mmCIF file of C-alpha atoms in Angstrom:
data_model
loop_
_atom_site.group_PDB
_atom_site.id
_atom_site.type_symbol
_atom_site.label_atom_id
_atom_site.label_comp_id
_atom_site.label_asym_id
_atom_site.label_seq_id
_atom_site.Cartn_x
_atom_site.Cartn_y
_atom_site.Cartn_z
ATOM 1 C CA MET A 1 -8.124 -9.077 -6.077
ATOM 2 C CA ALA A 2 -7.040 -7.769 -9.428
ATOM 3 C CA THR A 3 -9.070 -9.392 -12.210
ATOM 4 C CA ASP A 4 -7.410 -7.424 -14.980
ATOM 5 C CA ARG A 5 -4.784 -9.828 -16.295
ATOM 6 C CA ARG A 6 -3.135 -7.395 -18.696
ATOM 7 C CA THR A 7 0.569 -7.101 -18.010
ATOM 8 C CA ASP A 8 2.117 -3.812 -16.953
ATOM 9 C CA ALA A 9 3.833 -3.643 -20.353
ATOM 10 C CA GLU A 10 0.515 -4.057 -22.155
ATOM 11 C CA LEU A 11 -1.028 -1.353 -20.011
ATOM 12 C CA LEU A 12 1.850 1.021 -20.766
ATOM 13 C CA ALA A 13 1.395 0.450 -24.488
ATOM 14 C CA GLN A 14 -2.286 1.281 -24.115
ATOM 15 C CA VAL A 15 -1.535 4.349 -21.995
ATOM 16 C CA ALA A 16 0.854 5.498 -24.709
ATOM 17 C CA ALA A 17 -2.099 5.330 -27.102
ATOM 18 C CA GLY A 18 -4.180 7.508 -24.762
ATOM 19 C CA ASP A 19 -6.212 4.748 -23.088
ATOM 20 C CA GLN A 20 -7.460 6.263 -19.798
ATOM 21 C CA PRO A 21 -8.883 3.013 -18.303
ATOM 22 C CA ALA A 22 -5.443 1.436 -18.769
ATOM 23 C CA PHE A 23 -3.953 4.451 -16.973
ATOM 24 C CA GLU A 24 -6.428 3.988 -14.125
ATOM 25 C CA GLU A 25 -5.457 0.308 -13.841
ATOM 26 C CA LEU A 26 -1.757 1.192 -13.680
ATOM 27 C CA HIS A 27 -2.617 3.708 -10.971
ATOM 28 C CA ARG A 28 -4.495 1.030 -8.996
ATOM 29 C CA ARG A 29 -1.471 -1.263 -9.213
ATOM 30 C CA TYR A 30 1.231 1.262 -8.372
ATOM 31 C CA ALA A 31 -0.242 4.186 -6.433
ATOM 32 C CA ARG A 32 0.722 2.803 -3.012
ATOM 33 C CA SER A 33 4.190 1.811 -4.255
ATOM 34 C CA VAL A 34 4.797 5.304 -5.626
ATOM 35 C CA LEU A 35 3.469 6.988 -2.497
ATOM 36 C CA GLY A 36 5.673 4.671 -0.441
ATOM 37 C CA ILE A 37 8.911 5.729 -2.123
ATOM 38 C CA ALA A 38 7.789 9.372 -2.169
ATOM 39 C CA LEU A 39 7.217 9.254 1.597
ATOM 40 C CA ARG A 40 10.616 7.646 2.141
ATOM 41 C CA ARG A 41 12.342 10.248 0.044
ATOM 42 C CA ILE A 42 10.438 13.358 1.083
ATOM 43 C CA GLY A 43 9.109 12.600 4.538
ATOM 44 C CA ASP A 44 6.298 15.131 4.426
ATOM 45 C CA ARG A 45 2.956 13.475 3.647
ATOM 46 C CA GLY A 46 1.394 16.350 1.717
ATOM 47 C CA ARG A 47 4.393 16.834 -0.533
ATOM 48 C CA ALA A 48 4.698 13.088 -1.037
ATOM 49 C CA GLU A 49 1.096 12.982 -2.241
ATOM 50 C CA ASP A 50 1.834 15.834 -4.671
ATOM 51 C CA ALA A 51 4.887 13.925 -5.894
ATOM 52 C CA THR A 52 2.725 10.846 -6.452
ATOM 53 C CA GLN A 53 0.362 12.866 -8.633
ATOM 54 C CA ASP A 54 3.371 14.238 -10.519
ATOM 55 C CA THR A 55 4.665 10.721 -11.039
ATOM 56 C CA PHE A 56 1.476 9.509 -12.687
ATOM 57 C CA THR A 57 1.319 12.599 -14.860
ATOM 58 C CA SER A 58 4.869 11.779 -15.913
ATOM 59 C CA ILE A 59 3.907 8.163 -16.635
ATOM 60 C CA TRP A 60 1.026 9.349 -18.817
ATOM 61 C CA ARG A 61 3.313 11.663 -20.750
ATOM 62 C CA SER A 62 6.238 9.285 -21.187
ATOM 63 C CA ALA A 63 4.558 5.883 -21.581
ATOM 64 C CA SER A 64 5.413 5.852 -25.274
ATOM 65 C CA ARG A 65 9.115 5.827 -24.354
ATOM 66 C CA PHE A 66 8.830 2.440 -22.644
ATOM 67 C CA ASP A 67 10.473 -0.267 -24.753
ATOM 68 C CA PRO A 68 9.742 -3.815 -23.499
ATOM 69 C CA ALA A 69 12.818 -5.083 -25.332
ATOM 70 C CA ARG A 70 15.021 -3.030 -22.977
ATOM 71 C CA GLY A 71 13.636 -4.131 -19.634
ATOM 72 C CA GLU A 72 10.637 -4.916 -17.492
ATOM 73 C CA ALA A 73 7.805 -2.456 -17.108
ATOM 74 C CA THR A 74 8.085 -2.435 -13.316
ATOM 75 C CA SER A 75 11.758 -1.372 -13.515
ATOM 76 C CA TRP A 76 10.891 1.379 -15.970
ATOM 77 C CA LEU A 77 8.033 2.600 -13.785
ATOM 78 C CA TYR A 78 10.333 2.575 -10.748
ATOM 79 C CA THR A 79 12.842 4.773 -12.570
ATOM 80 C CA VAL A 80 10.129 7.146 -13.791
ATOM 81 C CA ALA A 81 8.747 7.401 -10.259
ATOM 82 C CA ARG A 82 12.113 8.126 -8.669
ATOM 83 C CA ASN A 83 12.998 10.709 -11.317
ATOM 84 C CA ALA A 84 9.607 12.405 -11.082
ATOM 85 C CA ILE A 85 9.929 12.625 -7.298
ATOM 86 C CA VAL A 86 13.435 14.101 -7.504
ATOM 87 C CA ASP A 87 12.435 16.490 -10.296
ATOM 88 C CA GLY A 88 9.492 17.665 -8.226
ATOM 89 C CA LEU A 89 11.765 18.336 -5.282
ATOM 90 C CA ARG A 90 14.174 20.307 -7.446
ATOM 91 C CA ARG A 91 11.355 22.413 -8.868
ATOM 92 C CA ARG A 92 10.365 23.311 -5.333
ATOM 93 C CA ARG A 93 14.014 24.178 -4.570
ATOM 94 C CA GLU A 94 14.070 21.917 -1.545
ATOM 95 C CA PRO A 95 16.585 19.089 -1.295
ATOM 96 C CA PRO A 96 15.259 15.549 -0.739
ATOM 97 C CA VAL A 97 15.930 14.378 2.785
ATOM 98 C CA ASP A 98 17.869 11.296 1.676
ATOM 99 C CA GLU A 99 19.521 12.681 -1.430
ATOM 100 C CA ALA A 100 22.969 11.176 -1.835
ATOM 101 C CA PRO A 101 25.419 13.268 0.167
ATOM 102 C CA ASP A 102 28.518 14.811 -1.363
ATOM 103 C CA MET A 103 30.621 13.144 1.311
ATOM 104 C CA ALA A 104 30.323 9.806 3.000
ATOM 105 C CA ALA A 105 27.810 10.002 5.813
ATOM 106 C CA PRO A 106 26.895 7.630 8.626
ATOM 107 C CA GLY A 107 23.868 5.373 8.246
ATOM 108 C CA PRO A 108 22.678 3.395 5.228
ATOM 109 C CA GLY A 109 24.644 4.194 2.097
ATOM 110 C CA PRO A 110 23.053 5.024 -1.252
ATOM 111 C CA ASP A 111 23.493 1.461 -2.432
ATOM 112 C CA GLU A 112 21.567 0.112 0.528
ATOM 113 C CA SER A 113 18.974 2.828 0.137
ATOM 114 C CA ALA A 114 18.521 1.941 -3.534
ATOM 115 C CA GLU A 115 18.199 -1.767 -2.788
ATOM 116 C CA HIS A 116 15.722 -1.099 0.018
ATOM 117 C CA GLY A 117 13.664 1.175 -2.209
ATOM 118 C CA TRP A 118 13.468 -1.525 -4.843
ATOM 119 C CA VAL A 119 12.399 -4.186 -2.317
ATOM 120 C CA SER A 120 9.630 -1.917 -1.018
ATOM 121 C CA TRP A 121 8.535 -1.163 -4.556
ATOM 122 C CA ARG A 122 8.277 -4.834 -5.525
ATOM 123 C CA VAL A 123 6.636 -5.974 -2.284
ATOM 124 C CA HIS A 124 4.035 -3.208 -2.240
ATOM 125 C CA ARG A 125 3.252 -3.852 -5.889
ATOM 126 C CA ALA A 126 2.887 -7.597 -5.233
ATOM 127 C CA LEU A 127 0.514 -6.956 -2.318
ATOM 128 C CA GLU A 128 -1.857 -5.240 -4.742
ATOM 129 C CA GLU A 129 -2.336 -8.563 -6.512
ATOM 130 C CA LEU A 130 -3.603 -10.425 -3.445
ATOM 131 C CA PRO A 131 -7.288 -10.995 -2.795
ATOM 132 C CA GLU A 132 -8.502 -8.340 -0.386
ATOM 133 C CA GLN A 133 -8.968 -10.752 2.539
ATOM 134 C CA GLU A 134 -5.432 -12.116 2.129
ATOM 135 C CA ARG A 135 -3.891 -8.671 1.714
ATOM 136 C CA SER A 136 -5.515 -7.346 4.867
ATOM 137 C CA LEU A 137 -4.462 -10.492 6.712
ATOM 138 C CA VAL A 138 -0.819 -10.015 5.676
ATOM 139 C CA GLU A 139 -0.925 -6.371 6.708
ATOM 140 C CA LEU A 140 -2.398 -7.280 10.089
ATOM 141 C CA ALA A 141 0.106 -10.099 10.604
ATOM 142 C CA TYR A 142 3.186 -8.059 9.716
ATOM 143 C CA TRP A 143 2.454 -4.500 10.685
ATOM 144 C CA SER A 144 -0.325 -4.329 13.268
ATOM 145 C CA GLY A 145 1.626 -5.922 16.118
ATOM 146 C CA LEU A 146 -1.184 -8.442 16.637
ATOM 147 C CA SER A 147 -0.479 -12.146 17.138
ATOM 148 C CA GLN A 148 -2.235 -14.743 14.979
ATOM 149 C CA SER A 149 -4.612 -15.523 17.836
ATOM 150 C CA GLU A 150 -5.414 -11.854 18.261
ATOM 151 C CA ILE A 151 -6.007 -11.530 14.514
ATOM 152 C CA ALA A 152 -8.361 -14.533 14.634
ATOM 153 C CA THR A 153 -10.304 -12.850 17.423
ATOM 154 C CA TYR A 154 -10.276 -9.506 15.640
ATOM 155 C CA LEU A 155 -11.584 -11.013 12.394
ATOM 156 C CA SER A 156 -13.867 -13.532 14.147
ATOM 157 C CA ILE A 157 -12.437 -16.473 12.212
ATOM 158 C CA PRO A 158 -10.739 -19.667 13.482
ATOM 159 C CA LEU A 159 -7.004 -19.553 14.143
ATOM 160 C CA GLY A 160 -6.512 -22.375 11.621
ATOM 161 C CA THR A 161 -8.172 -20.263 8.921
ATOM 162 C CA VAL A 162 -5.856 -17.366 9.719
ATOM 163 C CA LYS A 163 -2.803 -19.617 9.261
ATOM 164 C CA THR A 164 -4.177 -21.219 6.070
ATOM 165 C CA ARG A 165 -4.937 -17.851 4.500
ATOM 166 C CA THR A 166 -1.607 -16.404 5.580
ATOM 167 C CA ARG A 167 0.242 -19.332 4.030
ATOM 168 C CA SER A 168 -1.787 -18.962 0.843
ATOM 169 C CA ALA A 169 -1.026 -15.232 0.733
ATOM 170 C CA LEU A 170 2.719 -15.781 1.180
ATOM 171 C CA ARG A 171 2.716 -18.403 -1.597
ATOM 172 C CA ARG A 172 0.947 -15.976 -3.896
ATOM 173 C CA LEU A 173 3.417 -13.236 -3.006
ATOM 174 C CA ALA A 174 6.278 -15.625 -3.813
ATOM 175 C CA GLU A 175 4.816 -16.117 -7.292
ATOM 176 C CA GLU A 176 4.369 -12.389 -7.778
ATOM 177 C CA LEU A 177 7.896 -11.564 -6.617
ATOM 178 C CA GLY A 178 9.409 -14.145 -8.954
ATOM 179 C CA ASP A 179 13.091 -13.552 -9.601
ATOM 180 C CA ASP A 180 13.299 -10.830 -6.956
ATOM 181 C CA LEU A 181 12.561 -13.391 -4.256
ATOM 182 C CA ARG A 182 15.495 -13.945 -1.934
ATOM 183 C CA MET B 1 -1.474 -17.944 22.302
ATOM 184 C CA SER B 2 1.415 -15.800 21.192
ATOM 185 C CA GLU B 3 2.126 -12.433 22.693
ATOM 186 C CA SER B 4 1.814 -9.261 20.669
ATOM 187 C CA ARG B 5 5.192 -8.546 19.087
ATOM 188 C CA GLU B 6 7.054 -6.182 16.849
ATOM 189 C CA HIS B 7 8.059 -8.689 14.174
ATOM 190 C CA PRO B 8 6.063 -11.840 13.457
ATOM 191 C CA ASP B 9 7.683 -15.246 13.461
ATOM 192 C CA LEU B 10 7.215 -17.206 10.233
ATOM 193 C CA GLN B 11 6.542 -20.465 12.037
ATOM 194 C CA ASP B 12 3.900 -18.740 14.133
ATOM 195 C CA LEU B 13 2.303 -17.425 10.935
ATOM 196 C CA VAL B 14 2.184 -20.565 8.804
ATOM 197 C CA GLY B 15 2.883 -23.507 11.114
ATOM 198 C CA ASN B 16 5.808 -25.915 11.029
ATOM 199 C CA ASP B 17 4.608 -28.527 8.542
ATOM 200 C CA LEU B 18 6.100 -26.981 5.403
ATOM 201 C CA GLU B 19 8.272 -28.834 2.903
ATOM 202 C CA PRO B 20 11.858 -27.526 3.078
ATOM 203 C CA SER B 21 11.660 -25.985 -0.404
ATOM 204 C CA GLU B 22 8.421 -24.196 0.400
ATOM 205 C CA ARG B 23 9.759 -23.043 3.763
ATOM 206 C CA GLU B 24 12.774 -21.542 2.026
ATOM 207 C CA GLN B 25 10.520 -19.755 -0.455
ATOM 208 C CA LEU B 26 8.222 -18.389 2.247
ATOM 209 C CA GLU B 27 11.214 -17.340 4.345
ATOM 210 C CA GLY B 28 12.281 -15.219 1.363
ATOM 211 C CA VAL B 29 8.863 -13.576 1.168
ATOM 212 C CA HIS B 30 8.863 -13.115 4.954
ATOM 213 C CA ALA B 31 12.247 -11.360 4.860
ATOM 214 C CA MET B 32 11.179 -9.063 2.033
ATOM 215 C CA LEU B 33 7.948 -8.128 3.811
ATOM 216 C CA LEU B 34 9.884 -7.223 6.940
ATOM 217 C CA GLU B 35 12.365 -5.153 4.934
ATOM 218 C CA ALA B 36 9.712 -3.402 2.850
ATOM 219 C CA GLY B 37 7.583 -2.271 5.765
ATOM 220 C CA PRO B 38 3.916 -1.418 5.440
ATOM 221 C CA PRO B 39 2.571 0.188 2.278
ATOM 222 C CA PRO B 40 0.975 3.575 2.902
ATOM 223 C CA GLU B 41 -2.759 4.017 2.850
ATOM 224 C CA LEU B 42 -3.959 6.106 -0.061
ATOM 225 C CA PRO B 43 -5.716 9.370 0.796
ATOM 226 C CA PRO B 44 -8.964 10.162 -1.067
ATOM 227 C CA SER B 45 -7.027 12.532 -3.327
ATOM 228 C CA LEU B 46 -5.061 9.560 -4.683
ATOM 229 C CA ALA B 47 -7.956 7.117 -4.914
ATOM 230 C CA HIS B 48 -8.013 7.601 -8.679
ATOM 231 C CA ALA B 49 -5.475 8.423 -11.345
ATOM 232 C CA PRO B 50 -5.028 12.121 -12.055
ATOM 233 C CA THR B 51 -6.847 13.473 -15.064
ATOM 234 C CA PRO B 52 -4.397 13.213 -17.953
ATOM 235 C CA PRO B 53 -3.307 16.612 -19.214
ATOM 236 C CA SER B 54 -4.856 17.370 -22.564
ATOM 237 C CA ALA B 55 -3.291 19.361 -25.361
ATOM 238 C CA ARG B 56 -4.972 22.532 -26.551
ATOM 239 C CA VAL B 57 -5.272 22.803 -30.338
ATOM 240 C CA ILE B 58 -4.478 26.215 -31.803
ATOM 241 C CA PRO B 59 -5.545 26.577 -35.439
ATOM 242 C CA MET B 60 -2.692 27.659 -37.704
ATOM 243 C CA PRO B 61 -3.171 30.232 -40.458
ATOM 244 C CA ARG B 62 -3.328 28.457 -43.820
ATOM 245 C CA ARG B 63 -0.389 30.388 -45.312
ATOM 246 C CA PHE B 64 1.935 29.028 -42.591
ATOM 247 C CA ARG B 65 0.789 25.441 -42.847
ATOM 248 C CA TYR B 66 3.233 23.978 -45.415
ATOM 249 C CA PRO B 67 6.347 25.831 -44.171
ATOM 250 C CA ALA B 68 5.478 24.775 -40.628
ATOM 251 C CA ILE B 69 5.106 21.147 -41.665
ATOM 252 C CA ALA B 70 8.489 21.256 -43.390
ATOM 253 C CA VAL B 71 10.172 22.848 -40.368
ATOM 254 C CA ALA B 72 8.538 20.350 -38.015
ATOM 255 C CA ALA B 73 9.645 17.410 -40.162
ATOM 256 C CA ILE B 74 13.252 18.634 -40.253
ATOM 257 C CA ALA B 75 13.211 19.256 -36.509
ATOM 258 C CA ALA B 76 11.732 15.811 -35.823
ATOM 259 C CA ILE B 77 14.418 14.101 -37.918
ATOM 260 C CA ALA B 78 17.172 16.084 -36.211
ATOM 261 C CA ILE B 79 15.794 15.325 -32.737
ATOM 262 C CA PHE B 80 15.412 11.651 -33.569
ATOM 263 C CA TRP B 81 19.024 11.311 -34.665
ATOM 264 C CA ALA B 82 20.296 13.366 -31.752
ATOM 265 C CA GLY B 83 18.417 11.113 -29.354
ATOM 266 C CA TYR B 84 19.546 7.985 -31.171
ATOM 267 C CA LEU B 85 23.179 9.023 -30.920
ATOM 268 C CA VAL B 86 23.054 10.265 -27.356
ATOM 269 C CA ALA B 87 20.636 7.937 -25.540
ATOM 270 C CA GLY B 88 22.127 4.911 -23.824
ATOM 271 C CA GLY B 89 19.019 3.496 -22.170
ATOM 272 C CA PRO B 90 15.416 4.111 -21.288
ATOM 273 C CA ASP B 91 16.386 6.793 -18.781
ATOM 274 C CA PRO B 92 20.046 7.696 -18.304
ATOM 275 C CA ARG B 93 19.713 9.330 -14.906
ATOM 276 C CA PRO B 94 21.211 7.513 -11.900
ATOM 277 C CA VAL B 95 19.048 6.360 -9.027
ATOM 278 C CA GLU B 96 21.828 7.143 -6.555
ATOM 279 C CA THR B 97 25.157 8.937 -6.645
ATOM 280 C CA LEU B 98 27.995 8.146 -4.261
ATOM 281 C CA ALA B 99 31.040 10.308 -3.509
ATOM 282 C CA MET B 100 34.465 8.736 -2.974
ATOM 283 C CA SER B 101 37.667 10.354 -1.780
ATOM 284 C CA GLY B 102 41.281 9.322 -1.433
ATOM 285 C CA THR B 103 44.787 10.416 -0.699
ATOM 286 C CA GLY B 104 46.460 13.172 -2.668
ATOM 287 C CA GLY B 105 43.188 14.857 -3.513
ATOM 288 C CA ALA B 106 41.860 11.968 -5.600
ATOM 289 C CA THR B 107 38.082 11.953 -5.845
ATOM 290 C CA ALA B 108 35.410 9.954 -7.620
ATOM 291 C CA GLU B 109 31.699 9.963 -8.163
ATOM 292 C CA LEU B 110 29.929 6.645 -8.580
ATOM 293 C CA ALA B 111 26.546 6.898 -10.327
ATOM 294 C CA LEU B 112 24.318 3.891 -9.744
ATOM 295 C CA PHE B 113 21.594 3.237 -12.310
ATOM 296 C CA ALA B 114 18.400 1.178 -11.992
ATOM 297 C CA LYS B 115 18.925 -2.551 -11.611
ATOM 298 C CA ASP B 116 18.138 -4.524 -14.753
ATOM 299 C CA ASP B 117 16.076 -7.700 -15.006
ATOM 300 C CA ALA B 118 19.115 -9.928 -14.540
ATOM 301 C CA GLY B 119 20.158 -8.257 -11.286
ATOM 302 C CA ASN B 120 22.919 -6.038 -12.672
ATOM 303 C CA TRP B 121 23.369 -2.556 -11.217
ATOM 304 C CA PRO B 122 24.892 -0.568 -14.090
ATOM 305 C CA MET B 123 27.259 2.105 -12.852
ATOM 306 C CA GLU B 124 29.362 4.947 -14.156
ATOM 307 C CA LEU B 125 32.523 5.862 -12.261
ATOM 308 C CA ASN B 126 34.079 9.274 -12.769
ATOM 309 C CA VAL B 127 37.584 9.417 -11.282
ATOM 310 C CA SER B 128 40.024 12.292 -11.040
ATOM 311 C CA GLY B 129 43.346 12.856 -9.354
ATOM 312 C CA LEU B 130 44.682 9.306 -9.410
ATOM 313 C CA PRO B 131 48.166 8.553 -10.807
ATOM 314 C CA ALA B 132 48.179 6.861 -14.225
ATOM 315 C CA GLY B 133 47.691 3.131 -13.939
ATOM 316 C CA SER B 134 45.152 0.325 -13.741
ATOM 317 C CA TYR B 135 42.672 0.112 -10.910
ATOM 318 C CA GLU B 136 39.834 -2.047 -9.685
ATOM 319 C CA LEU B 137 36.550 -1.120 -8.005
ATOM 320 C CA TRP B 138 35.500 -3.426 -5.159
ATOM 321 C CA LEU B 139 32.543 -3.789 -2.858
ATOM 322 C CA THR B 140 33.636 -4.352 0.741
ATOM 323 C CA ARG B 141 32.187 -6.305 3.628
ATOM 324 C CA GLY B 142 33.512 -5.740 7.115
ATOM 325 C CA GLY B 143 36.210 -3.575 5.570
ATOM 326 C CA GLU B 144 37.548 -6.435 3.427
ATOM 327 C CA LEU B 145 37.523 -6.617 -0.365
ATOM 328 C CA ALA B 146 34.490 -8.790 -1.114
ATOM 329 C CA ALA B 147 33.304 -8.484 -4.727
ATOM 330 C CA SER B 148 34.965 -6.966 -7.769
ATOM 331 C CA CYS B 149 32.972 -4.580 -9.939
ATOM 332 C CA GLY B 150 35.566 -4.335 -12.721
ATOM 333 C CA PHE B 151 38.852 -2.824 -13.817
ATOM 334 C CA PHE B 152 39.646 0.519 -15.381
ATOM 335 C CA ALA B 153 42.700 2.470 -16.442
ATOM 336 C CA ILE B 154 43.502 6.137 -16.060
ATOM 337 C CA ALA B 155 46.132 8.006 -18.061
ATOM 338 C CA GLY B 156 45.201 11.665 -17.638
ATOM 339 C CA ASP B 157 43.582 13.840 -15.040
ATOM 340 C CA GLU B 158 40.161 12.270 -15.264
ATOM 341 C CA VAL B 159 38.336 9.272 -16.642
ATOM 342 C CA THR B 160 34.707 8.154 -16.761
ATOM 343 C CA VAL B 161 34.077 4.427 -17.167
ATOM 344 C CA PRO B 162 30.986 2.185 -17.176
ATOM 345 C CA LEU B 163 31.104 -0.611 -14.612
ATOM 346 C CA ASN B 164 28.669 -3.150 -13.229
ATOM 347 C CA ALA B 165 27.749 -4.683 -9.861
ATOM 348 C CA PRO B 166 25.803 -7.924 -10.405
ATOM 349 C CA TYR B 167 25.287 -8.329 -6.660
ATOM 350 C CA ARG B 168 22.748 -7.811 -3.897
ATOM 351 C CA LEU B 169 24.114 -4.539 -2.628
ATOM 352 C CA THR B 170 22.678 -4.809 0.877
ATOM 353 C CA GLU B 171 25.180 -7.598 1.551
ATOM 354 C CA PHE B 172 28.041 -5.086 1.402
ATOM 355 C CA ASP B 173 29.031 -2.045 3.419
ATOM 356 C CA GLY B 174 31.206 0.091 1.182
ATOM 357 C CA TRP B 175 33.069 0.674 -2.062
ATOM 358 C CA VAL B 176 36.808 1.081 -2.574
ATOM 359 C CA VAL B 177 39.206 1.526 -5.470
ATOM 360 C CA VAL B 178 42.542 -0.292 -5.302
ATOM 361 C CA PRO B 179 45.454 -0.617 -7.746
ATOM 362 C CA LYS B 180 44.900 -3.622 -10.002
ATOM 363 C CA GLY B 181 46.124 -6.720 -8.198
ATOM 364 C CA GLY B 182 46.735 -4.800 -4.958
ATOM 365 C CA ASP B 183 44.749 -3.991 -1.861
ATOM 366 C CA GLU B 184 45.843 -0.449 -0.988
ATOM 367 C CA ARG B 185 42.730 1.720 -0.787
ATOM 368 C CA VAL B 186 43.246 4.716 -3.053
ATOM 369 C CA LEU B 187 39.589 5.765 -2.978
ATOM 370 C CA THR B 188 36.916 4.945 -0.406
ATOM 371 C CA THR B 189 33.309 5.884 0.279
#
C-alpha cells in the first residue's frame, strides 16, 4: 500500500522544483493508468510503452505549469498523458487507432470514448492505493474469471476472508474515487 | 460454490448483509471496475520513472553576457504577456473532436475538453453553413432530445462558440443542433 501521503498536487509542485523522488512517486501512482490509456489508444504494446515514457518525460518538463487553483492534479495529469500520447503518434506519422473520425462512424462515439478513458484512469489510479493483498484480490475477483471459492482455494485462505477483504477493498476504492463514484 | 464466470456478481463478492447506502456505494465501485477493465501489468522497462532529461550548460562569452540578459528579459516579458492573453486554461487542446453534418452543406466540429472537477465537459462548437438564426445543441438518447448543452446564434458564414455539457456522457448516444425552440435536426453526429 502507498505510505506516501503527499497529494498529487504536492508531488507536482515538488517535481516542478526538480525533486526526482517525487517524480518517482508520481510514476508509481500513475504508470499503469498511463500505460492503460496508451494501450487503448495505440493498441501496439511496444509503442504504448514508448508513449508512457514520453508521457512521464512530458510531466517532468511541464509540472511547473500545473495550477491547483484551476483544477485537480489527476485531471491535469490525464490531459498531459492524452496529449503526450497523441503528440507521440503524430511525431511517428501514424494515426491513433481511435482518433476521432472526420465523419460519424459506427461504434462508441468520442464522447463515450472520453468518458470511458476517464473511468479507467480514475479506477486504475485508485487501485494503486490499495494494500497489495486487497489489490490482487480485486484483480483476481474481477478479471481472472475465478469465483470467490476458487480464489479462496488459489490463495489458501478461507472463503469468509476473501469476502471480508473484497468488501474492505471496495470500500477503500469508494473513498478513493470520491466524487467520480457513480 | 459459484461457477467461473466472465463478470463477477457483487452479492457473490461481498455477501448480502450490506446496509442499503453501503450497497449503493459498492455497486457504484463495482460498475466502474467492470467498465474500466483490468489495469495493464508494467514491463520491467516501466518499473521506474524515466531519467529526467537534464539541461547542458554552455558557457557564454563574457562580452555577450549583458546583451543576452537584456534580450532574454524582453523575450520573457513578451512571451509571458502573449501567453496571458492567449491561454484559456491549463491545456487548451481537446480530448476528443466530433464531426457533425447537416442539410445544405452545413457542418460543425465539436471539440470536447477535459472534464473539470465539477463534472462539466467544456466544449467549443465551430459551425458553418447554417442560415442566420438562433440554435441549440442537444445530447440525444434513443434519437430523442435529452439534454441541452446551450444556445448560440449565427449571423455569418461561420461561428465558434464555447458550450458546456454538465452530464455523464455515456448516458447519451448522439449530439444534434436544432433551431432554438424547435426540434428539426439541422446538424447531427
